PDB file of C-alpha atoms in Angstrom:
ATOM      1  CA  VAL A   1     -15.814   6.795 -10.813  1.00  0.00           C
ATOM      2  CA  GLN A   2     -15.078   5.174  -7.470  1.00  0.00           C
ATOM      3  CA  LEU A   3     -14.815   6.327  -3.890  1.00  0.00           C
ATOM      4  CA  GLN A   4     -12.652   4.754  -1.216  1.00  0.00           C
ATOM      5  CA  ALA A   5     -12.838   5.626   2.461  1.00  0.00           C
ATOM      6  CA  PHE A   6     -10.045   5.327   5.015  1.00  0.00           C
ATOM      7  CA  GLY A   7      -9.420   6.081   8.643  1.00  0.00           C
ATOM      8  CA  GLY A   8     -11.936   4.193  10.734  1.00  0.00           C
ATOM      9  CA  GLY A   9     -10.931   2.509  13.940  1.00  0.00           C
ATOM     10  CA  LEU A  10     -11.429   2.190  17.670  1.00  0.00           C
ATOM     11  CA  VAL A  11     -11.221   5.253  19.892  1.00  0.00           C
ATOM     12  CA  GLN A  12     -12.219   6.130  23.431  1.00  0.00           C
ATOM     13  CA  ALA A  13     -15.072   8.516  24.131  1.00  0.00           C
ATOM     14  CA  GLY A  14     -13.855  12.100  23.915  1.00  0.00           C
ATOM     15  CA  GLY A  15     -11.217  11.210  21.363  1.00  0.00           C
ATOM     16  CA  SER A  16     -10.841  12.115  17.695  1.00  0.00           C
ATOM     17  CA  LEU A  17     -10.642  10.376  14.354  1.00  0.00           C
ATOM     18  CA  ARG A  18     -10.207  11.667  10.834  1.00  0.00           C
ATOM     19  CA  LEU A  19     -11.830   9.874   7.932  1.00  0.00           C
ATOM     20  CA  SER A  20     -10.613  10.329   4.383  1.00  0.00           C
ATOM     21  CA  CYS A  21     -12.335   9.570   1.106  1.00  0.00           C
ATOM     22  CA  ALA A  22     -10.514   9.560  -2.208  1.00  0.00           C
ATOM     23  CA  ALA A  23     -12.242   9.671  -5.574  1.00  0.00           C
ATOM     24  CA  SER A  24     -10.744   7.963  -8.581  1.00  0.00           C
ATOM     25  CA  GLY A  25     -11.626   7.863 -12.225  1.00  0.00           C
ATOM     26  CA  ASN A  26     -12.161  10.466 -14.911  1.00  0.00           C
ATOM     27  CA  ILE A  27     -14.452  12.890 -13.101  1.00  0.00           C
ATOM     28  CA  PHE A  28     -16.015  15.676 -15.116  1.00  0.00           C
ATOM     29  CA  ALA A  29     -17.972  17.339 -12.337  1.00  0.00           C
ATOM     30  CA  THR A  30     -19.024  16.929  -8.713  1.00  0.00           C
ATOM     31  CA  ASN A  31     -22.304  18.273  -7.380  1.00  0.00           C
ATOM     32  CA  TYR A  32     -21.673  17.395  -3.743  1.00  0.00           C
ATOM     33  CA  MET A  33     -19.830  14.941  -1.528  1.00  0.00           C
ATOM     34  CA  ALA A  34     -20.997  13.661   1.806  1.00  0.00           C
ATOM     35  CA  TRP A  35     -20.506  11.301   4.700  1.00  0.00           C
ATOM     36  CA  TYR A  36     -23.269   8.989   5.847  1.00  0.00           C
ATOM     37  CA  ARG A  37     -23.301   6.498   8.680  1.00  0.00           C
ATOM     38  CA  GLN A  38     -25.271   3.421   9.512  1.00  0.00           C
ATOM     39  CA  HIS A  39     -25.768   2.189  13.045  1.00  0.00           C
ATOM     40  CA  SER A  40     -26.325  -1.538  13.356  1.00  0.00           C
ATOM     41  CA  GLY A  41     -29.912  -2.350  12.394  1.00  0.00           C
ATOM     42  CA  ASN A  42     -30.748   1.204  11.353  1.00  0.00           C
ATOM     43  CA  GLU A  43     -31.037   3.038   8.074  1.00  0.00           C
ATOM     44  CA  ARG A  44     -28.141   5.010   6.668  1.00  0.00           C
ATOM     45  CA  GLU A  45     -28.232   8.667   7.804  1.00  0.00           C
ATOM     46  CA  LEU A  46     -26.561  11.810   6.559  1.00  0.00           C
ATOM     47  CA  VAL A  47     -23.711  13.019   8.766  1.00  0.00           C
ATOM     48  CA  ALA A  48     -22.233  15.891   6.753  1.00  0.00           C
ATOM     49  CA  LYS A  49     -22.464  17.239   3.221  1.00  0.00           C
ATOM     50  CA  LEU A  50     -20.217  19.571   1.252  1.00  0.00           C
ATOM     51  CA  SER A  51     -21.521  21.185  -1.919  1.00  0.00           C
ATOM     52  CA  SER A  52     -19.476  22.080  -4.959  1.00  0.00           C
ATOM     53  CA  VAL A  53     -19.554  25.732  -3.919  1.00  0.00           C
ATOM     54  CA  GLY A  54     -18.371  24.944  -0.414  1.00  0.00           C
ATOM     55  CA  SER A  55     -21.549  25.107   1.630  1.00  0.00           C
ATOM     56  CA  THR A  56     -21.866  22.568   4.417  1.00  0.00           C
ATOM     57  CA  THR A  57     -24.706  20.716   6.105  1.00  0.00           C
ATOM     58  CA  TYR A  58     -24.428  18.708   9.308  1.00  0.00           C
ATOM     59  CA  ALA A  59     -26.698  16.402  11.217  1.00  0.00           C
ATOM     60  CA  ASP A  60     -27.820  17.993  14.472  1.00  0.00           C
ATOM     61  CA  SER A  61     -26.170  15.185  16.421  1.00  0.00           C
ATOM     62  CA  VAL A  62     -22.688  16.052  15.119  1.00  0.00           C
ATOM     63  CA  THR A  63     -22.870  19.843  14.731  1.00  0.00           C
ATOM     64  CA  GLY A  64     -19.975  21.462  16.551  1.00  0.00           C
ATOM     65  CA  ARG A  65     -18.051  18.205  16.820  1.00  0.00           C
ATOM     66  CA  PHE A  66     -17.530  17.053  13.214  1.00  0.00           C
ATOM     67  CA  THR A  67     -16.054  19.028  10.332  1.00  0.00           C
ATOM     68  CA  ILE A  68     -16.224  18.107   6.654  1.00  0.00           C
ATOM     69  CA  SER A  69     -13.557  19.464   4.336  1.00  0.00           C
ATOM     70  CA  ARG A  70     -12.027  18.788   0.942  1.00  0.00           C
ATOM     71  CA  ASP A  71      -8.833  18.894  -1.053  1.00  0.00           C
ATOM     72  CA  ILE A  72      -9.874  19.455  -4.657  1.00  0.00           C
ATOM     73  CA  ALA A  73      -6.423  18.740  -6.054  1.00  0.00           C
ATOM     74  CA  LYS A  74      -6.363  15.360  -4.326  1.00  0.00           C
ATOM     75  CA  LYS A  75     -10.022  14.645  -5.208  1.00  0.00           C
ATOM     76  CA  SER A  76     -10.575  13.903  -1.547  1.00  0.00           C
ATOM     77  CA  ILE A  77     -12.899  14.803   1.265  1.00  0.00           C
ATOM     78  CA  TYR A  78     -12.335  14.422   4.966  1.00  0.00           C
ATOM     79  CA  LEU A  79     -14.390  14.131   8.121  1.00  0.00           C
ATOM     80  CA  GLN A  80     -12.699  15.361  11.263  1.00  0.00           C
ATOM     81  CA  MET A  81     -14.543  13.860  14.202  1.00  0.00           C
ATOM     82  CA  ASP A  82     -13.843  15.327  17.638  1.00  0.00           C
ATOM     83  CA  SER A  83     -15.396  14.752  21.047  1.00  0.00           C
ATOM     84  CA  LEU A  84     -16.551  11.354  19.903  1.00  0.00           C
ATOM     85  CA  LYS A  85     -19.367   9.624  21.758  1.00  0.00           C
ATOM     86  CA  PRO A  86     -20.315   5.949  21.941  1.00  0.00           C
ATOM     87  CA  GLU A  87     -23.423   6.767  19.907  1.00  0.00           C
ATOM     88  CA  ASP A  88     -21.150   7.784  17.019  1.00  0.00           C
ATOM     89  CA  THR A  89     -20.268   4.108  16.627  1.00  0.00           C
ATOM     90  CA  ALA A  90     -21.327   3.129  13.124  1.00  0.00           C
ATOM     91  CA  VAL A  91     -20.130   2.218   9.675  1.00  0.00           C
ATOM     92  CA  TYR A  92     -19.303   5.443   7.856  1.00  0.00           C
ATOM     93  CA  TYR A  93     -19.783   5.760   4.097  1.00  0.00           C
ATOM     94  CA  CYS A  94     -18.473   8.277   1.635  1.00  0.00           C
ATOM     95  CA  ASN A  95     -20.965   9.436  -1.006  1.00  0.00           C
ATOM     96  CA  GLY A  96     -20.986  11.790  -3.921  1.00  0.00           C
ATOM     97  CA  LYS A  97     -23.111  12.984  -6.818  1.00  0.00           C
ATOM     98  CA  MET A  98     -20.620  12.921  -9.638  1.00  0.00           C
ATOM     99  CA  MET A  99     -20.414  13.034 -13.404  1.00  0.00           C
ATOM    100  CA  SER A 100     -17.864  10.970 -15.233  1.00  0.00           C
ATOM    101  CA  ALA A 101     -16.170  12.425 -18.284  1.00  0.00           C
ATOM    102  CA  GLY A 102     -17.204   9.412 -20.306  1.00  0.00           C
ATOM    103  CA  THR A 103     -20.954   9.230 -19.717  1.00  0.00           C
ATOM    104  CA  ARG A 104     -21.664  12.895 -18.887  1.00  0.00           C
ATOM    105  CA  THR A 105     -24.513  11.710 -16.670  1.00  0.00           C
ATOM    106  CA  TRP A 106     -24.895  12.250 -12.925  1.00  0.00           C
ATOM    107  CA  SER A 107     -24.518   9.255 -10.642  1.00  0.00           C
ATOM    108  CA  HIS A 108     -24.737   8.751  -6.920  1.00  0.00           C
ATOM    109  CA  VAL A 109     -21.500   6.990  -5.999  1.00  0.00           C
ATOM    110  CA  TRP A 110     -20.916   5.159  -2.738  1.00  0.00           C
ATOM    111  CA  GLY A 111     -17.651   4.030  -1.247  1.00  0.00           C
ATOM    112  CA  ARG A 112     -17.225   0.971   0.920  1.00  0.00           C
ATOM    113  CA  GLY A 113     -17.859   1.688   4.556  1.00  0.00           C
ATOM    114  CA  THR A 114     -15.306   2.108   7.274  1.00  0.00           C
ATOM    115  CA  GLN A 115     -16.085   1.083  10.844  1.00  0.00           C
ATOM    116  CA  VAL A 116     -15.840   3.637  13.629  1.00  0.00           C
ATOM    117  CA  THR A 117     -16.147   2.293  17.162  1.00  0.00           C
ATOM    118  CA  VAL A 118     -16.203   4.600  20.182  1.00  0.00           C
ATOM    119  CA  SER A 119     -15.741   2.920  23.542  1.00  0.00           C
ATOM    120  CA  SER A 120     -17.163   4.399  26.738  1.00  0.00           C
TER     121      SER A 120
END
């Protein structure tokens, strides 16, 4: 199982970006999928999480501005980021707790990061 994130870039403060993350491989089950971010020199932090039953969790710093969603048929999740601030500048990572059809064991899967830069 692999995850691949798309959609990072440079945007002005107040603007919007939409990140996408596509899962590939023979997936048997997904417990949750999430977006994390890592500011330069800091630890990775949770931005938004979407459970298998559709419940969502957001970091306080992005509540009301970011929206996590999914397309089950496309095995994809998205992060709509509005009203972006310079402090949102970070590398964003897609993450999921997933079970492959082959191993039938849960794994925490990480995609490669995508850079988001918000200019003031």
